[in-house]
mmCIF file of C-alpha atoms in Angstrom:
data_model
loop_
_atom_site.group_PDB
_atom_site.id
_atom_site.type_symbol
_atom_site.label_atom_id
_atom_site.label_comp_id
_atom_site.label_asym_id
_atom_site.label_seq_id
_atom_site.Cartn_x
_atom_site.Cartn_y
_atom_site.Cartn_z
ATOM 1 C CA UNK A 1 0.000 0.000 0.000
ATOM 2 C CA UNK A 2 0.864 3.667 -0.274
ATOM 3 C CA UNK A 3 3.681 4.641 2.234
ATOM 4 C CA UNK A 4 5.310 8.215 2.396
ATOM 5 C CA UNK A 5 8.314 8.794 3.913
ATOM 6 C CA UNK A 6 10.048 12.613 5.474
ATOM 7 C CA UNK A 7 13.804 13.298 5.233
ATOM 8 C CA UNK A 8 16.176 16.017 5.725
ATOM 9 C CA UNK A 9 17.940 17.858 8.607
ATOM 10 C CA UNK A 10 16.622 17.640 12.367
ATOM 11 C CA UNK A 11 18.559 20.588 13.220
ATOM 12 C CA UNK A 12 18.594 23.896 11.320
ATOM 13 C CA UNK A 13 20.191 27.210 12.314
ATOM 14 C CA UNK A 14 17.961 30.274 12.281
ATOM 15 C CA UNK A 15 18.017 32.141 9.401
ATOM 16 C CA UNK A 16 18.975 29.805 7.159
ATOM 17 C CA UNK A 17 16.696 27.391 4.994
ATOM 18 C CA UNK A 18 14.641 24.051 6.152
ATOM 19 C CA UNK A 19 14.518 21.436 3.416
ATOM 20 C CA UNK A 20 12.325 18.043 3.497
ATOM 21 C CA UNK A 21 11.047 15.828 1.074
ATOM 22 C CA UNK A 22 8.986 13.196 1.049
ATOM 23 C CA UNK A 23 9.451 9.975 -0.622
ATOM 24 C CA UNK A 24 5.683 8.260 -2.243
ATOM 25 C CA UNK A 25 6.396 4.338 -2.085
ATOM 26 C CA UNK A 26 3.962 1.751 -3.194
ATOM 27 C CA UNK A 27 2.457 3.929 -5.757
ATOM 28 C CA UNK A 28 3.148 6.700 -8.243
ATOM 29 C CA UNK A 29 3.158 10.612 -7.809
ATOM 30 C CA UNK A 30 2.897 11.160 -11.330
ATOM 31 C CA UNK A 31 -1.000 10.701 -10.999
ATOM 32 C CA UNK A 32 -3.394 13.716 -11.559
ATOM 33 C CA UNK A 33 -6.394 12.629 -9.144
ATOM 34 C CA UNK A 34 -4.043 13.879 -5.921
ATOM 35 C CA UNK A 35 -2.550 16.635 -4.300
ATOM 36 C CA UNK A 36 0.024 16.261 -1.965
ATOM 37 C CA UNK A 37 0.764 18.286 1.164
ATOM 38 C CA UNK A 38 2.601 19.437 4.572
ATOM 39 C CA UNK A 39 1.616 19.827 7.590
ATOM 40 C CA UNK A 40 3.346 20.736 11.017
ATOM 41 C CA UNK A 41 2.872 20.271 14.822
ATOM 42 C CA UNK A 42 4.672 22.698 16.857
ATOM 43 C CA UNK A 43 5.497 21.558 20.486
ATOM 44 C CA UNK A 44 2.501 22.067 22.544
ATOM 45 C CA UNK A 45 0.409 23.436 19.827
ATOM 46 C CA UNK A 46 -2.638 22.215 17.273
ATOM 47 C CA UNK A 47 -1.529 21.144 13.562
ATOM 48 C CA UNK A 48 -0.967 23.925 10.905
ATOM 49 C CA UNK A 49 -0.986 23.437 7.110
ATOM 50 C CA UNK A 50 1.709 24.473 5.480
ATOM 51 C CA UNK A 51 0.934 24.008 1.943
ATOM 52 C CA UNK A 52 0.021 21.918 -1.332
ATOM 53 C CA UNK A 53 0.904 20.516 -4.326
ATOM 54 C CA UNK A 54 -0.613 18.719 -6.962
ATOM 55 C CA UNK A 55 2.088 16.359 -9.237
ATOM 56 C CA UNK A 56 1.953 19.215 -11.944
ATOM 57 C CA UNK A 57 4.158 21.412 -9.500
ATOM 58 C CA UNK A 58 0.313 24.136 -8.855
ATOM 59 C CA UNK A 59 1.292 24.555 -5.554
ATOM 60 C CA UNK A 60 -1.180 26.432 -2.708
ATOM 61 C CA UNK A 61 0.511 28.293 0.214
ATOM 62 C CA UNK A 62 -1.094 28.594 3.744
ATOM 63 C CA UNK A 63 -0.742 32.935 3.415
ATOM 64 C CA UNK A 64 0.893 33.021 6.943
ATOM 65 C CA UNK A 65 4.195 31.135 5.400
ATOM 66 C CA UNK A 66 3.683 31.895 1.726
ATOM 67 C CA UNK A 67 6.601 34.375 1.750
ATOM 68 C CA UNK A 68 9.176 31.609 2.713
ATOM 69 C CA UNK A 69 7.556 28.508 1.421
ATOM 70 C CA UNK A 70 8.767 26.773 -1.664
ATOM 71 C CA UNK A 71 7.199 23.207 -2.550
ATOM 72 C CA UNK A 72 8.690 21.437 -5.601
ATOM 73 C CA UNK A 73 7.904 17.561 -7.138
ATOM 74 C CA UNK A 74 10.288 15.327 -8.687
ATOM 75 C CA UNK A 75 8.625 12.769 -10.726
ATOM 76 C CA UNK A 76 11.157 10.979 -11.229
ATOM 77 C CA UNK A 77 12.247 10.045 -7.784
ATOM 78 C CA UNK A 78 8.877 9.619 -6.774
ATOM 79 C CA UNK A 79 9.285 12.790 -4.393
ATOM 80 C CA UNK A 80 7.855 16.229 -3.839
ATOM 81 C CA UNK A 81 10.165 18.618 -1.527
ATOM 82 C CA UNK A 82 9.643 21.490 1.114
ATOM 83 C CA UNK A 83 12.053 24.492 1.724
ATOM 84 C CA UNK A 84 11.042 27.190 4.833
ATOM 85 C CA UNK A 85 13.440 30.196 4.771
ATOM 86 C CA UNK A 86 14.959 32.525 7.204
ATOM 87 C CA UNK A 87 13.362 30.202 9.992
ATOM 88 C CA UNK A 88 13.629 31.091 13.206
ATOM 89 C CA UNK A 89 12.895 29.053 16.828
ATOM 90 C CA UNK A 90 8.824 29.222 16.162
ATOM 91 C CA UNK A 91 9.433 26.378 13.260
ATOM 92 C CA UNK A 92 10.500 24.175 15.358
ATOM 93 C CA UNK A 93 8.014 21.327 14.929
ATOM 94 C CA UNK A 94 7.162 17.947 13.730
ATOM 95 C CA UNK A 95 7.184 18.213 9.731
ATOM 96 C CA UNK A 96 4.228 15.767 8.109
ATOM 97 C CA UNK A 97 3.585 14.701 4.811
ATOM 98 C CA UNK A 98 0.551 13.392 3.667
ATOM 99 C CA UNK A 99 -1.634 12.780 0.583
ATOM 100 C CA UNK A 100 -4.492 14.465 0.002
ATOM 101 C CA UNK A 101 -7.196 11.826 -1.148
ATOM 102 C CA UNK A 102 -10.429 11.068 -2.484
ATOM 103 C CA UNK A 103 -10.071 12.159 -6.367
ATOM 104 C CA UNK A 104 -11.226 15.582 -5.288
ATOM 105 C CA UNK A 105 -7.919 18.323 -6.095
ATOM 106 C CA UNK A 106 -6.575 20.014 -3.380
ATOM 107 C CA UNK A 107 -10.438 19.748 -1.587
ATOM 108 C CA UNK A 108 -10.240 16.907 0.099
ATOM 109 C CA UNK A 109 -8.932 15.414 3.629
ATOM 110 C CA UNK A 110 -5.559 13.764 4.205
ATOM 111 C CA UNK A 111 -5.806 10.049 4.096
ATOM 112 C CA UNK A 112 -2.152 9.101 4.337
ATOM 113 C CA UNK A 113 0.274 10.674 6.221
ATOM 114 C CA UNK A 114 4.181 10.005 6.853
ATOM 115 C CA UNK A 115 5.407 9.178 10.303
ATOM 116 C CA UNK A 116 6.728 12.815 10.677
ATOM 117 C CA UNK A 117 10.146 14.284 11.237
ATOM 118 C CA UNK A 118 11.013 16.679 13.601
ATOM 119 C CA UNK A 119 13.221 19.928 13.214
ATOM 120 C CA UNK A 120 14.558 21.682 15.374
ATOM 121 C CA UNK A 121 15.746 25.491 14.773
ATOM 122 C CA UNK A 122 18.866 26.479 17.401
ATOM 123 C CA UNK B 1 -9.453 32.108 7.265
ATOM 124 C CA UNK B 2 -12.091 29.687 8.416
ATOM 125 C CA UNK B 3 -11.942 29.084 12.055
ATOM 126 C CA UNK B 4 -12.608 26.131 13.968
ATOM 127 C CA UNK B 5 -12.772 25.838 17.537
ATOM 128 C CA UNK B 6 -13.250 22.601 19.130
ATOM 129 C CA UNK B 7 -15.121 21.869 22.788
ATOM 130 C CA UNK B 8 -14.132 20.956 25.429
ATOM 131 C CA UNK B 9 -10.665 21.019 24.999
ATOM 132 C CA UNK B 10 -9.631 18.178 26.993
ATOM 133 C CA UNK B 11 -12.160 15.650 28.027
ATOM 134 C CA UNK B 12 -12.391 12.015 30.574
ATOM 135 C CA UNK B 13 -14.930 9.357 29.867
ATOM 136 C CA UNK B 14 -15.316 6.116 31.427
ATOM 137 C CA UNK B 15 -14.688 3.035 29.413
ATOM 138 C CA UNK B 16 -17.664 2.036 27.910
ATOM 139 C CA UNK B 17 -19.161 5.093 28.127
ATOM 140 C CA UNK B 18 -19.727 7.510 25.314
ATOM 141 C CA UNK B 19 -17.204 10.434 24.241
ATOM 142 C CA UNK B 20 -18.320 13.576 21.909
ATOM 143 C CA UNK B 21 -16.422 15.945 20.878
ATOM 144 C CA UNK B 22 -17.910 19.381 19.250
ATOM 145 C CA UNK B 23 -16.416 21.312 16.608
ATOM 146 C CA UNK B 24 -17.337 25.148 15.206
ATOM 147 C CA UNK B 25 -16.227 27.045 12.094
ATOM 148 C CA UNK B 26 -16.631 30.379 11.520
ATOM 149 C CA UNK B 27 -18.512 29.792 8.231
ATOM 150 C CA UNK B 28 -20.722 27.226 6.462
ATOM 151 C CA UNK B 29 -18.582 24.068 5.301
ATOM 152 C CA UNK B 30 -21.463 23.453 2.975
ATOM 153 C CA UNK B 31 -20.989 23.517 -0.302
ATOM 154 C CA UNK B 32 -24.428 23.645 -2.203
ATOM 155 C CA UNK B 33 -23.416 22.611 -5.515
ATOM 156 C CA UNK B 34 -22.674 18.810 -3.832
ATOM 157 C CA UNK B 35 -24.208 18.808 -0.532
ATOM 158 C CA UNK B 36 -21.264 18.068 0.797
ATOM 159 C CA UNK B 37 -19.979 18.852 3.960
ATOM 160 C CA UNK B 38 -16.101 19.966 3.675
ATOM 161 C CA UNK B 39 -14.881 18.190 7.538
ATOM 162 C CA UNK B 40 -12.567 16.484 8.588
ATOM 163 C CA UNK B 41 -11.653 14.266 12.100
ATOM 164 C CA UNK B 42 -8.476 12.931 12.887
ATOM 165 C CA UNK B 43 -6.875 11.057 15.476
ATOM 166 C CA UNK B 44 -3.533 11.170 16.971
ATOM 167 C CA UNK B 45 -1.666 8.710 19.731
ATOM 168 C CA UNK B 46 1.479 9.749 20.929
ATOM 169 C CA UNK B 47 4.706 9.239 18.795
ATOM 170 C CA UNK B 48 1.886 8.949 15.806
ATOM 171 C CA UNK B 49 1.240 10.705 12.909
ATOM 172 C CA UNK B 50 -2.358 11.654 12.535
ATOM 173 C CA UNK B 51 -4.882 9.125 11.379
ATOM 174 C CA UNK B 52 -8.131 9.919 9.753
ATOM 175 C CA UNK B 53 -11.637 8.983 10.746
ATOM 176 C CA UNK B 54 -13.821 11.010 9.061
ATOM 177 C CA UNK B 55 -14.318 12.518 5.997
ATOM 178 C CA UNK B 56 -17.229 14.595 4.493
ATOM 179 C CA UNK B 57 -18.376 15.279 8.146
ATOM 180 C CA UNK B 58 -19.711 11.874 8.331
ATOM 181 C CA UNK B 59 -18.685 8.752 6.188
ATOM 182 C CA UNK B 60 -16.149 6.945 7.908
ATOM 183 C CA UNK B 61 -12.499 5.971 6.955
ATOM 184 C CA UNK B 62 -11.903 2.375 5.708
ATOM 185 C CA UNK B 63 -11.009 0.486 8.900
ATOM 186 C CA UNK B 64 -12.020 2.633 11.679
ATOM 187 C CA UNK B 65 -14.414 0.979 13.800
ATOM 188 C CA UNK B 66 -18.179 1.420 13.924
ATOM 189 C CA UNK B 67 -17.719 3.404 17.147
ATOM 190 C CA UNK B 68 -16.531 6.610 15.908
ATOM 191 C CA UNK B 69 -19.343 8.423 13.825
ATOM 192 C CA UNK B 70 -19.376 12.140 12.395
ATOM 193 C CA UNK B 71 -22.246 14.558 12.732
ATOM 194 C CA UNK B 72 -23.340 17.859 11.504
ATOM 195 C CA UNK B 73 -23.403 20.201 8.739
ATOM 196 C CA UNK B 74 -23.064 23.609 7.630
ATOM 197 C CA UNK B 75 -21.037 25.140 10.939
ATOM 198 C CA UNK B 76 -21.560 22.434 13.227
ATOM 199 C CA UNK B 77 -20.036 19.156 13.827
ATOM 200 C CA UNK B 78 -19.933 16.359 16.403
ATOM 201 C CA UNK B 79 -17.516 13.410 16.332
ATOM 202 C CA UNK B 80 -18.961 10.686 18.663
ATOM 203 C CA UNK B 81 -17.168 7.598 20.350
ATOM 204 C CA UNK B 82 -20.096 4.958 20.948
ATOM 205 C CA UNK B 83 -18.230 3.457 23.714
ATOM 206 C CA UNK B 84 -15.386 4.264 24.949
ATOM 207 C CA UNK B 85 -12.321 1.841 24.718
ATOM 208 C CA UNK B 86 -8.657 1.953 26.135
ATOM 209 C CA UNK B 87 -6.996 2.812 22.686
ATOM 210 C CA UNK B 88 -9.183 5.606 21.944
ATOM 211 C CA UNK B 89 -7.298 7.890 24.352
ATOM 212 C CA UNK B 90 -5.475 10.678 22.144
ATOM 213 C CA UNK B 91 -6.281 13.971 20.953
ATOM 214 C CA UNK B 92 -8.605 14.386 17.967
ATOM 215 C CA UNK B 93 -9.002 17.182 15.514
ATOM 216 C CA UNK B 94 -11.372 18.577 13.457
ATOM 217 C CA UNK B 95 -10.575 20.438 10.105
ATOM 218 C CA UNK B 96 -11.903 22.300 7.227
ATOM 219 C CA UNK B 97 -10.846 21.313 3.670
ATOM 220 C CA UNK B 98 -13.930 23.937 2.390
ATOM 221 C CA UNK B 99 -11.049 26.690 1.617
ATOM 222 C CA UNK B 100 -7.388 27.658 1.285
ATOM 223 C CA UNK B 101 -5.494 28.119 3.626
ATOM 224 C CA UNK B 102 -7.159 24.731 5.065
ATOM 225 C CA UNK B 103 -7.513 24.936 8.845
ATOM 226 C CA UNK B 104 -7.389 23.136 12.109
ATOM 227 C CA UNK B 105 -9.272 22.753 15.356
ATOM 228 C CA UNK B 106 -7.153 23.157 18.224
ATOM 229 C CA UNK B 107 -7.691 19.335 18.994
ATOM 230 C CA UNK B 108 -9.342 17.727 22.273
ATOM 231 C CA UNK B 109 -7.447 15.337 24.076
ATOM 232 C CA UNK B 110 -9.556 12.524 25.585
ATOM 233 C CA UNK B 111 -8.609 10.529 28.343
ATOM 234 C CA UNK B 112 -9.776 7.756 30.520
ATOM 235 C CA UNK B 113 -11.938 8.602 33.972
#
């Protein structure tokens, strides 16, 4: 069945750039019924949406991070990517990925999610 | 940006007992064209990534037990736990997939009494 799978850094300095990806197993990205997306849990605090993107590369930004968010997919490793500038110690959180499901675009809840990753900004 | 706010935010049930949880948003997640409901619930355990229940306020994820059933429509929503079991404990969350940027509750955790 579909997995999906967070990498990168668990420690980041401020200012400088946070960078995941998530790796789709099981199944292909390069499929036009889904959107993928992230999601974060700060310590403490409720989930936030950070964004989505659809296998294309149309990407939709949560407006409260859209000046530092860049999502990117990369069909051919099966992957779709996050970078988070000029963070600072309020990103510190877990990092989710998760497919957005149903056949419905970007409209739709997330029905698979990755185990999460966290990142930490000191 | 569509708000939801959850109630209560933390609750204890006995086992065997029922559990509901109550969500609000700030506008109707109705959209008339489908009748659909735009909602959301999720569960998360500890150490876990969020799971979902729910979806379209009311029909219920493949595999989640008969217990947990979704309510509601237009601005109000009500995820019940029939009867309460051990492994339910863990904070749930409602959210709004109606509109960009999608949105949260601020999640309930449930516990054992």
């Amino acid at each position: 069945q579909l997995q999906l799978q967070e990498s990168g850094p668990g420690l980041v300095k401020p200012s400088e750039t946070l960078s995941l990806a998530c790796t789709v197993s099981g199944g292909s990205i390069n499929t036009n019924i889904y959107f993928w997306g992230w999601i974060r849990l700060p310590p403490g605090k409720g989930l936030e949406w950070i964004g989505s993107i659809s296998y294309s590369g149309g990407t939709h930004y949560n407006p409260s991070l859209k000046s530092r968010v860049t999502m990117s997919v990369d069909t051919s490793k099966n992957q779709f990517s996050l970078n988070l500038s000029s963070v600072t110690a309020a990103d510190t959180a877990v990092y989710y990925c998760a497919r957005v499901g149903g056949g419905y675009g970007l409209y739709d809840a997330f029905d698979i999610w990755g185990q999460g990753t966290m990142v930490t900004v000191s | 940006d569509i708000v939801m706010t959850q109630s209560p935010d933390s609750l204890a049930v006995s086992l065997g007992e029922r559990a509901t949880i109550n969500c609000k948003s700030s506008q109707s997640l109705l959209y008339s064209s489908n009748n659909k409901n735009y909602l959301a619930w999720y569960q998360q355990k500890p150490r876990q990534p969020p799971k979902l229940l729910i979806y379209w306020a009311s029909t219920r994820e493949s595999g989640v037990p008969e217990r947990f059933s979704g309510s509601g429509s237009g601005t109000d929503f009500t995820l019940t736990i029939g009867s309460l079991q051990a492994e339910d404990v863990a904070v749930y969350y409602c959210q709004q997939y109606y509109d960009t940027p999608i949105t949260f509750g601020q999640g309930t955790r449930l516990e054992i009494k």
